[in-house]
């Protein structure tokens, strides 16, 4: 296969963590496989396939990747047997063929199972626990939820009844149950779910000043800043097209106003200031002036680009800047009693569901992630420190390669970070995925090189 210059760079780069973001169908997985093969066949520093951890999104993808690597190894062995091989490399490649069936080319959950089976004794986990299927988990959740709701109604707690009136808008508690389960499931994507839930609860009690300085607002500012930078880049691209000989120059005024507005938003360093500017958002109409020199395709392209930017700005406003800051702070404080009750009930459900799973000696996929994290990480003075088990994995794996990185959550990231060499100041993580719209949440490796796109 003929690789582009950028793809070849991704395949060949060593000694740095690397994130590759490219759209579906652009050859990301093929590049990942080729990178693995290039490391196996590196004559200067050949590595063994079982010294790589390759995390894929599905079991089918893992199986396909193994098949592709096996086929490539076999082709190279045949070639070297026929034409001769560099000294020692034929034996090395034959060894890779024998190691491949047990190589860690797997899903994150299968790897978590591997960690748990190897170190269950470090967290007093029953080795006989089995993984429950989705249907069994849903039935258990429904049983636990019904029991807790019945108990809450029997206690005649006014705070719970108020929450029920707000969230259970139909004739039954289905919507209330769905909101609790939604919050429970989302919390499980964080390394310490209860801590995250309590932090959410506390945020509703913050004063306007405390809210402005909170990590929550910091996250909103970081995320909105990333999106605004992307919008600004898109607008500058459209302006360049307008400046071409056959470009739609009649759109320049409107686009330049848009770009200036985005720059003004980016210049604000506080949520309140950015929110105030966002409240004044308005878009000038595109000129309808005709000029035969303007290429119709470029006119339509720029119009579509501008529409995309307008939609992105409106979405950002609807998500985070839909009302003046004092009004938002006041609404949050008035909602605090409801948030308290919802979070408390969600924590009660989480505890009851965990106890029910322990009784039946089962665990779900979320449990696998959290048990693996418990094995690999300990908390010291507010920091997450790799355990001895994590250090062993970090010593063993030469590189961690992640396919479809955008689908990982924070628990999975923390698991992979703990067994990488990142805490030691060494870079050994390679990620590919369509992460253009979610790059703001990238924390895993702080890569030395980020290749946003290749064709």
Short mmCIF file of C-alpha atoms in Angstrom, two decimals:
data_model
loop_
_atom_site.label_atom_id
_atom_site.label_comp_id
_atom_site.label_asym_id
_atom_site.label_seq_id
_atom_site.Cartn_x
_atom_site.Cartn_y
_atom_site.Cartn_z
CA UNK A 1 0.00 0.00 0.00
CA UNK A 2 1.26 3.48 -0.86
CA UNK A 3 1.12 5.70 2.22
CA UNK A 4 0.83 9.47 2.15
CA UNK A 5 3.68 11.50 3.63
CA UNK A 6 1.66 12.16 6.79
CA UNK A 7 0.64 8.51 7.18
CA UNK A 8 4.24 7.39 6.76
CA UNK A 9 5.26 9.89 9.43
CA UNK A 10 2.70 8.38 11.81
CA UNK A 11 4.02 4.88 11.06
CA UNK A 12 7.68 5.77 11.56
CA UNK A 13 7.70 8.20 14.51
CA UNK A 14 9.19 6.86 17.75
CA UNK A 15 9.95 8.24 21.18
CA UNK A 16 6.84 10.39 21.57
CA UNK A 17 3.19 9.94 22.36
CA UNK A 18 1.08 10.55 19.30
CA UNK A 19 -2.58 11.33 18.71
CA UNK A 20 -3.89 11.01 15.15
CA UNK A 21 -7.31 12.48 14.43
CA UNK A 22 -8.85 11.72 11.06
CA UNK A 23 -12.32 11.04 9.72
CA UNK A 24 -13.90 7.64 9.16
CA UNK A 25 -12.52 5.78 6.16
CA UNK A 26 -9.22 7.67 6.09
CA UNK A 27 -7.14 4.59 6.93
CA UNK A 28 -6.49 5.12 10.65
CA UNK A 29 -6.69 1.44 11.59
CA UNK A 30 -4.57 0.44 8.60
CA UNK A 31 -1.92 2.91 9.73
CA UNK A 32 -2.08 1.51 13.26
CA UNK A 33 -1.54 -2.04 11.95
CA UNK A 34 1.34 -0.89 9.75
CA UNK A 35 2.94 0.85 12.73
CA UNK A 36 2.76 -2.42 14.71
CA UNK A 37 4.34 -4.34 11.82
CA UNK A 38 7.09 -1.76 11.45
CA UNK A 39 7.97 -2.17 15.13
CA UNK A 40 8.06 -5.97 14.83
CA UNK A 41 10.31 -5.80 11.77
CA UNK A 42 12.58 -2.98 12.91
CA UNK A 43 16.04 -4.43 12.31
CA UNK A 44 17.71 -2.03 14.75
CA UNK A 45 15.24 -2.46 17.63
CA UNK A 46 12.81 -5.33 16.92
CA UNK A 47 10.20 -5.91 19.61
CA UNK A 48 7.93 -8.84 20.46
CA UNK A 49 4.22 -8.58 19.69
CA UNK A 50 3.28 -9.54 23.25
CA UNK A 51 5.15 -6.46 24.53
CA UNK A 52 2.48 -4.25 22.93
CA UNK A 53 -0.95 -3.50 24.38
CA UNK A 54 -3.38 -2.82 21.53
CA UNK A 55 -6.82 -1.63 22.65
CA UNK A 56 -9.63 -1.83 20.09
CA UNK A 57 -13.29 -0.89 20.30
CA UNK A 58 -14.86 -4.31 19.69
CA UNK A 59 -13.88 -7.98 19.86
CA UNK A 60 -14.49 -8.22 16.12
CA UNK A 61 -12.05 -5.37 15.50
CA UNK A 62 -9.46 -7.07 17.72
CA UNK A 63 -9.88 -10.34 15.83
CA UNK A 64 -9.59 -8.60 12.47
CA UNK A 65 -6.44 -6.80 13.59
CA UNK A 66 -4.83 -10.06 14.70
CA UNK A 67 -5.73 -11.63 11.35
CA UNK A 68 -4.18 -8.74 9.43
CA UNK A 69 -0.99 -8.85 11.49
CA UNK A 70 -0.79 -12.65 11.14
CA UNK A 71 -1.21 -12.45 7.35
CA UNK A 72 1.47 -9.76 7.05
CA UNK A 73 3.90 -11.76 9.22
CA UNK A 74 3.32 -14.90 7.19
CA UNK A 75 3.88 -13.05 3.90
CA UNK A 76 7.13 -11.60 5.18
CA UNK A 77 8.31 -15.00 6.46
CA UNK A 78 7.63 -16.54 3.03
CA UNK A 79 9.49 -13.69 1.37
CA UNK A 80 12.52 -14.01 3.65
CA UNK A 81 12.59 -17.81 3.37
CA UNK A 82 12.73 -17.42 -0.41
CA UNK A 83 15.02 -14.42 -0.82
CA UNK A 84 16.97 -14.42 2.44
CA UNK A 85 16.54 -12.31 5.56
CA UNK A 86 18.69 -9.98 7.67
CA UNK A 87 20.59 -11.87 10.36
CA UNK A 88 18.31 -13.13 13.11
CA UNK A 89 15.16 -11.50 11.69
CA UNK A 90 13.60 -14.66 10.22
CA UNK A 91 13.73 -16.39 13.60
CA UNK A 92 12.41 -13.24 15.27
CA UNK A 93 9.43 -13.05 12.90
CA UNK A 94 8.69 -16.77 13.32
CA UNK A 95 8.62 -16.12 17.06
CA UNK A 96 6.07 -13.34 16.53
CA UNK A 97 3.77 -15.76 14.72
CA UNK A 98 3.85 -18.06 17.74
CA UNK A 99 3.33 -15.20 20.24
CA UNK A 100 0.45 -13.59 18.35
CA UNK A 101 -2.42 -15.77 19.71
CA UNK A 102 -1.63 -14.63 23.27
CA UNK A 103 -0.80 -11.01 22.45
CA UNK A 104 -2.84 -8.32 24.18
CA UNK A 105 -4.77 -7.16 21.11
CA UNK A 106 -8.08 -6.77 22.82
CA UNK A 107 -10.95 -4.57 24.01
CA UNK A 108 -10.52 -2.44 27.11
CA UNK A 109 -12.97 -4.66 29.01
CA UNK A 110 -11.12 -7.83 28.09
CA UNK A 111 -7.90 -6.22 29.29
CA UNK A 112 -9.63 -5.22 32.55
CA UNK A 113 -10.66 -8.86 32.99
CA UNK A 114 -7.04 -9.87 32.45
CA UNK A 115 -5.90 -7.40 35.12
CA UNK A 116 -8.55 -8.61 37.56
CA UNK A 117 -7.79 -12.31 37.02
CA UNK A 118 -4.09 -11.65 37.59
CA UNK A 119 -4.45 -9.46 40.70
CA UNK A 120 -7.87 -10.13 42.25
CA UNK A 121 -6.17 -10.98 45.56
CA UNK A 122 -4.91 -7.39 45.95
CA UNK A 123 -8.47 -6.03 46.43
CA UNK A 124 -10.12 -9.03 48.17
CA UNK A 125 -12.27 -9.83 45.16
CA UNK A 126 -13.96 -13.21 44.86
CA UNK A 127 -12.25 -14.95 41.91
CA UNK A 128 -15.49 -16.81 41.20
CA UNK A 129 -17.37 -13.65 40.17
CA UNK A 130 -18.87 -13.82 36.71
CA UNK A 131 -19.78 -11.10 34.23
CA UNK A 132 -23.53 -10.58 34.00
CA UNK A 133 -25.06 -9.91 30.59
CA UNK A 134 -26.92 -6.68 29.84
CA UNK A 135 -30.34 -8.27 30.26
CA UNK A 136 -29.54 -9.60 33.72
CA UNK A 137 -28.11 -6.22 34.77
CA UNK A 138 -31.21 -4.37 33.59
CA UNK A 139 -33.47 -6.70 35.55
CA UNK A 140 -31.36 -6.27 38.69
CA UNK A 141 -31.41 -2.50 38.27
CA UNK A 142 -35.20 -2.49 37.85
CA UNK A 143 -35.68 -4.61 40.99
CA UNK A 144 -33.38 -2.40 43.07
CA UNK A 145 -34.98 0.77 41.75
CA UNK A 146 -38.52 -0.42 42.55
CA UNK A 147 -37.52 -1.38 46.08
CA UNK A 148 -35.85 1.97 46.76
CA UNK A 149 -38.77 3.95 45.32
CA UNK A 150 -41.27 2.00 47.43
CA UNK A 151 -39.18 2.63 50.54
CA UNK A 152 -38.85 6.34 49.76
CA UNK A 153 -42.59 6.80 49.26
CA UNK A 154 -43.34 4.86 52.44
CA UNK A 155 -41.12 7.24 54.43
CA UNK A 156 -43.18 10.23 53.22
CA UNK A 157 -40.06 12.34 52.77
CA UNK A 158 -41.17 15.74 51.46
CA UNK A 159 -37.88 16.37 49.63
CA UNK A 160 -38.22 13.08 47.77
CA UNK A 161 -41.87 13.78 46.98
CA UNK A 162 -40.89 17.16 45.53
CA UNK A 163 -38.24 15.48 43.35
CA UNK A 164 -40.83 12.96 42.23
CA UNK A 165 -43.28 15.72 41.29
CA UNK A 166 -40.56 17.48 39.27
CA UNK A 167 -39.14 14.45 37.48
CA UNK A 168 -41.94 11.87 37.35
CA UNK A 169 -44.21 13.83 35.03
CA UNK A 170 -46.30 10.88 33.84
CA UNK A 171 -48.60 8.48 35.65
CA UNK A 172 -45.73 6.36 36.91
CA UNK A 173 -42.10 6.71 38.01
CA UNK A 174 -40.55 5.73 34.70
CA UNK A 175 -39.06 9.15 33.95
CA UNK A 176 -37.75 9.49 37.51
CA UNK A 177 -36.11 6.08 37.27
CA UNK A 178 -34.58 6.92 33.90
CA UNK A 179 -33.09 10.18 35.24
CA UNK A 180 -31.54 8.38 38.22
CA UNK A 181 -30.15 5.61 36.02
CA UNK A 182 -28.82 8.14 33.52
CA UNK A 183 -26.99 10.00 36.29
CA UNK A 184 -25.72 6.73 37.78
CA UNK A 185 -24.36 5.49 34.45
CA UNK A 186 -22.72 8.79 33.61
CA UNK A 187 -21.06 8.96 37.03
CA UNK A 188 -19.54 5.54 36.39
CA UNK A 189 -17.49 7.01 33.55
CA UNK A 190 -15.42 8.86 36.17
CA UNK A 191 -12.67 7.19 38.24
CA UNK A 192 -14.46 7.91 41.53
CA UNK A 193 -18.20 8.14 40.83
CA UNK A 194 -19.40 9.14 44.29
CA UNK A 195 -16.84 11.94 44.52
CA UNK A 196 -18.03 13.25 41.17
CA UNK A 197 -21.68 13.09 42.24
CA UNK A 198 -20.98 14.96 45.48
CA UNK A 199 -19.01 17.60 43.58
CA UNK A 200 -22.03 18.11 41.31
CA UNK A 201 -24.23 18.45 44.36
CA UNK A 202 -21.92 21.00 45.98
CA UNK A 203 -21.78 23.10 42.82
CA UNK A 204 -25.46 23.99 43.24
CA UNK A 205 -24.72 25.57 46.64
CA UNK A 206 -21.90 27.79 45.36
CA UNK A 207 -22.16 31.56 45.38
CA UNK A 208 -21.83 33.41 42.08
CA UNK A 209 -18.17 34.10 42.83
CA UNK A 210 -17.46 30.51 43.83
CA UNK A 211 -19.27 29.26 40.75
CA UNK A 212 -17.23 31.54 38.49
CA UNK A 213 -14.00 30.13 39.96
CA UNK A 214 -15.14 26.49 39.96
CA UNK A 215 -13.56 23.66 37.98
CA UNK A 216 -16.92 23.32 36.25
CA UNK A 217 -16.70 26.83 34.78
CA UNK A 218 -13.04 26.26 33.96
CA UNK A 219 -14.09 23.22 31.95
CA UNK A 220 -16.76 25.21 30.12
CA UNK A 221 -14.26 27.92 29.28
CA UNK A 222 -11.72 25.39 28.01
CA UNK A 223 -14.27 23.51 25.94
CA UNK A 224 -15.93 26.60 24.48
CA UNK A 225 -12.49 28.02 23.71
CA UNK A 226 -11.57 24.94 21.70
CA UNK A 227 -14.81 25.10 19.74
CA UNK A 228 -14.39 28.82 19.11
CA UNK A 229 -10.85 28.24 17.82
CA UNK A 230 -12.20 25.66 15.38
CA UNK A 231 -14.95 28.05 14.26
CA UNK A 232 -12.39 30.82 13.83
CA UNK A 233 -10.17 28.59 11.70
CA UNK A 234 -13.15 27.61 9.57
CA UNK A 235 -14.10 31.26 9.04
CA UNK A 236 -10.53 32.18 8.06
CA UNK A 237 -10.58 29.36 5.52
CA UNK A 238 -13.83 30.74 4.08
CA UNK A 239 -12.35 34.27 3.94
CA UNK A 240 -9.34 32.94 2.01
CA UNK A 241 -11.67 31.38 -0.55
CA UNK A 242 -13.49 34.70 -0.86
CA UNK A 243 -10.17 36.37 -1.66
CA UNK A 244 -9.46 34.09 -4.63
CA UNK A 245 -9.92 35.46 -8.16
CA UNK A 246 -13.19 33.56 -8.66
CA UNK A 247 -14.18 33.56 -4.99
CA UNK A 248 -17.39 35.06 -3.55
CA UNK A 249 -15.83 38.36 -2.43
CA UNK A 250 -19.33 39.76 -1.81
CA UNK A 251 -19.48 37.60 1.35
CA UNK A 252 -16.32 39.10 2.83
CA UNK A 253 -17.96 41.77 5.02
CA UNK A 254 -20.28 39.30 6.76
CA UNK A 255 -17.52 36.73 7.26
CA UNK A 256 -15.11 39.31 8.65
CA UNK A 257 -17.77 40.45 11.12
CA UNK A 258 -18.25 36.82 12.18
CA UNK A 259 -14.50 36.31 12.59
CA UNK A 260 -14.19 39.51 14.67
CA UNK A 261 -17.04 38.33 16.91
CA UNK A 262 -15.34 34.97 17.45
CA UNK A 263 -12.04 36.70 18.26
CA UNK A 264 -13.85 38.90 20.77
CA UNK A 265 -15.34 35.81 22.43
CA UNK A 266 -11.91 34.16 22.61
CA UNK A 267 -10.42 37.28 24.18
CA UNK A 268 -12.68 36.96 27.23
CA UNK A 269 -10.97 35.26 30.17
CA UNK A 270 -13.98 34.69 32.43
CA UNK A 271 -17.26 32.89 31.94
CA UNK A 272 -19.27 35.98 32.84
CA UNK A 273 -17.43 38.12 30.26
CA UNK A 274 -17.73 35.52 27.50
CA UNK A 275 -21.39 35.05 28.36
CA UNK A 276 -22.03 38.82 28.10
CA UNK A 277 -20.48 38.91 24.63
CA UNK A 278 -22.42 35.81 23.57
CA UNK A 279 -25.71 37.50 24.49
CA UNK A 280 -25.05 40.04 21.70
CA UNK A 281 -24.62 37.39 19.01
CA UNK A 282 -26.06 38.45 15.64
CA UNK A 283 -25.25 37.53 12.05
CA UNK A 284 -25.17 39.88 9.09
CA UNK A 285 -27.02 38.68 5.99
CA UNK A 286 -24.85 37.49 3.13
CA UNK A 287 -24.83 39.80 0.15
CA UNK A 288 -27.00 38.75 -2.80
CA UNK A 289 -24.96 40.75 -5.29
CA UNK A 290 -24.31 38.95 -8.58
CA UNK A 291 -21.00 38.77 -10.39
CA UNK A 292 -20.28 36.41 -13.27
CA UNK A 293 -16.66 36.15 -12.17
CA UNK A 294 -17.72 34.30 -9.00
CA UNK A 295 -17.62 30.52 -9.37
CA UNK A 296 -20.97 29.07 -8.30
CA UNK A 297 -19.37 26.12 -6.51
CA UNK A 298 -17.22 28.43 -4.38
CA UNK A 299 -20.23 30.59 -3.54
CA UNK A 300 -22.12 27.53 -2.32
CA UNK A 301 -19.08 26.17 -0.48
CA UNK A 302 -18.50 29.38 1.46
CA UNK A 303 -22.19 29.69 2.25
CA UNK A 304 -22.23 26.13 3.62
CA UNK A 305 -19.07 26.80 5.67
CA UNK A 306 -20.62 29.91 7.14
CA UNK A 307 -23.85 28.07 7.97
CA UNK A 308 -21.80 25.42 9.80
CA UNK A 309 -20.09 28.14 11.84
CA UNK A 310 -23.39 29.82 12.69
CA UNK A 311 -24.89 26.50 13.78
CA UNK A 312 -21.85 25.74 15.96
CA UNK A 313 -22.08 29.14 17.65
CA UNK A 314 -25.81 28.75 18.28
CA UNK A 315 -25.24 25.27 19.72
CA UNK A 316 -22.53 26.63 22.00
CA UNK A 317 -24.86 29.37 23.16
CA UNK A 318 -27.71 26.92 23.83
CA UNK A 319 -25.41 24.63 25.79
CA UNK A 320 -23.59 27.09 28.05
CA UNK A 321 -24.47 30.75 27.44
CA UNK A 322 -28.25 30.79 27.17
CA UNK A 323 -28.90 33.34 29.98
CA UNK A 324 -27.01 36.09 31.85
CA UNK A 325 -24.62 34.73 34.46
CA UNK A 326 -26.39 36.20 37.56
CA UNK A 327 -29.61 34.55 36.40
CA UNK A 328 -27.83 31.19 35.92
CA UNK A 329 -26.25 31.38 39.38
CA UNK A 330 -29.62 32.21 40.94
CA UNK A 331 -31.32 29.33 39.11
CA UNK A 332 -28.67 26.91 40.32
CA UNK A 333 -29.04 27.95 43.95
CA UNK A 334 -32.83 27.61 43.73
CA UNK A 335 -32.35 24.14 42.23
CA UNK A 336 -29.98 23.03 45.01
CA UNK A 337 -32.60 21.16 47.12
CA UNK A 338 -33.70 19.16 44.07
CA UNK A 339 -30.08 18.43 43.10
CA UNK A 340 -29.32 17.30 46.68
CA UNK A 341 -32.19 14.84 46.69
CA UNK A 342 -31.44 13.51 43.22
CA UNK A 343 -27.75 12.96 43.98
CA UNK A 344 -28.46 11.38 47.37
CA UNK A 345 -30.97 8.99 45.84
CA UNK A 346 -28.55 8.13 43.01
CA UNK A 347 -25.81 7.32 45.54
CA UNK A 348 -28.28 5.19 47.50
CA UNK A 349 -29.17 3.34 44.30
CA UNK A 350 -25.49 2.81 43.43
CA UNK A 351 -24.83 1.30 46.87
CA UNK A 352 -27.91 -0.93 46.77
CA UNK A 353 -27.18 -2.12 43.23
CA UNK A 354 -23.55 -2.90 44.14
CA UNK A 355 -24.74 -4.89 47.17
CA UNK A 356 -27.21 -6.84 45.03
CA UNK A 357 -24.44 -7.72 42.56
CA UNK A 358 -22.21 -8.88 45.41
CA UNK A 359 -24.98 -11.15 46.70
CA UNK A 360 -25.33 -12.75 43.28
CA UNK A 361 -21.54 -12.79 42.77
CA UNK A 362 -21.75 -10.93 39.45
CA UNK A 363 -20.18 -7.83 37.98
CA UNK A 364 -20.94 -5.64 34.96
CA UNK A 365 -18.67 -3.88 32.48
CA UNK A 366 -18.45 -0.77 34.64
CA UNK A 367 -17.38 -2.92 37.60
CA UNK A 368 -14.59 -4.42 35.52
CA UNK A 369 -13.22 -0.95 34.78
CA UNK A 370 -13.43 0.19 38.38
CA UNK A 371 -11.97 -3.00 39.85
CA UNK A 372 -9.09 -2.79 37.37
CA UNK A 373 -8.57 0.85 38.35
CA UNK A 374 -8.60 -0.12 42.02
CA UNK A 375 -5.86 -2.68 41.30
CA UNK A 376 -3.75 -0.24 39.30
CA UNK A 377 -4.15 3.08 41.15
CA UNK A 378 -4.13 4.29 44.74
CA UNK A 379 -4.90 7.79 45.98
CA UNK A 380 -2.26 9.69 47.92
CA UNK A 381 -2.75 13.32 49.01
CA UNK A 382 -5.35 13.86 46.31
CA UNK A 383 -3.16 12.35 43.59
CA UNK A 384 -3.61 9.06 41.74
CA UNK A 385 -0.43 7.01 42.05
CA UNK A 386 0.30 3.81 40.08
CA UNK A 387 0.46 0.68 42.24
CA UNK A 388 3.14 -2.01 42.07
CA UNK A 389 0.86 -3.96 39.69
CA UNK A 390 0.66 -0.94 37.38
CA UNK A 391 4.44 -0.52 37.52
CA UNK A 392 4.85 -4.15 36.43
CA UNK A 393 2.60 -3.58 33.42
CA UNK A 394 4.44 -0.33 32.56
CA UNK A 395 7.75 -2.19 32.65
CA UNK A 396 6.39 -4.88 30.38
CA UNK A 397 4.52 -3.00 27.64
CA UNK A 398 6.78 -1.17 25.22
CA UNK A 399 3.88 0.80 23.75
CA UNK A 400 0.12 1.19 24.23
CA UNK A 401 -1.85 1.63 21.02
CA UNK A 402 -5.51 2.71 21.10
CA UNK A 403 -7.97 2.49 18.25
CA UNK A 404 -11.13 4.68 18.24
CA UNK A 405 -9.75 6.80 21.08
CA UNK A 406 -12.77 9.13 21.06
CA UNK A 407 -14.92 6.36 22.55
CA UNK A 408 -12.85 6.01 25.73
CA UNK A 409 -14.03 7.42 29.05
CA UNK A 410 -12.06 8.88 31.96
CA UNK A 411 -11.86 5.58 33.85
CA UNK A 412 -10.36 3.87 30.82
CA UNK A 413 -7.95 6.76 30.33
CA UNK A 414 -6.79 6.53 33.93
CA UNK A 415 -6.29 2.76 33.61
CA UNK A 416 -4.16 3.17 30.50
CA UNK A 417 -2.25 6.13 31.93
CA UNK A 418 -1.38 4.16 35.07
CA UNK A 419 0.23 1.32 33.08
CA UNK A 420 1.98 3.60 30.59
CA UNK A 421 5.38 5.18 31.07
CA UNK A 422 3.87 8.67 31.12
CA UNK A 423 4.20 9.06 34.93
CA UNK A 424 7.90 8.33 34.49
CA UNK A 425 8.32 11.11 31.98
CA UNK A 426 8.51 8.79 28.97
CA UNK A 427 6.09 8.83 26.05
CA UNK A 428 4.72 5.53 24.80
CA UNK A 429 1.04 5.96 23.85
CA UNK A 430 -0.27 5.98 20.28
CA UNK A 431 -3.90 6.90 19.64
CA UNK A 432 -6.05 7.11 16.53
CA UNK A 433 -9.63 8.20 16.21
CA UNK A 434 -12.11 10.72 14.82
CA UNK A 435 -11.61 13.10 17.73
CA UNK A 436 -11.75 16.50 16.04
CA UNK A 437 -14.87 17.54 17.94
CA UNK A 438 -13.79 16.08 21.27
CA UNK A 439 -10.12 16.97 21.37
CA UNK A 440 -10.75 19.32 24.32
CA UNK A 441 -11.05 16.28 26.61
CA UNK A 442 -7.70 14.81 25.59
CA UNK A 443 -5.55 14.25 28.67
CA UNK A 444 -4.12 10.77 28.27
CA UNK A 445 -0.59 11.44 27.10
CA UNK A 446 -0.18 15.18 26.46
CA UNK A 447 1.42 14.17 23.16
CA UNK A 448 4.50 15.76 21.77
CA UNK A 449 2.89 15.47 18.37
CA UNK A 450 -0.77 15.75 17.43
CA UNK A 451 -1.58 15.08 13.78
CA UNK A 452 -5.05 16.52 13.34
CA UNK A 453 -5.78 15.27 9.85
CA UNK A 454 -4.30 13.49 6.92
CA UNK A 455 -5.61 12.53 3.51
#
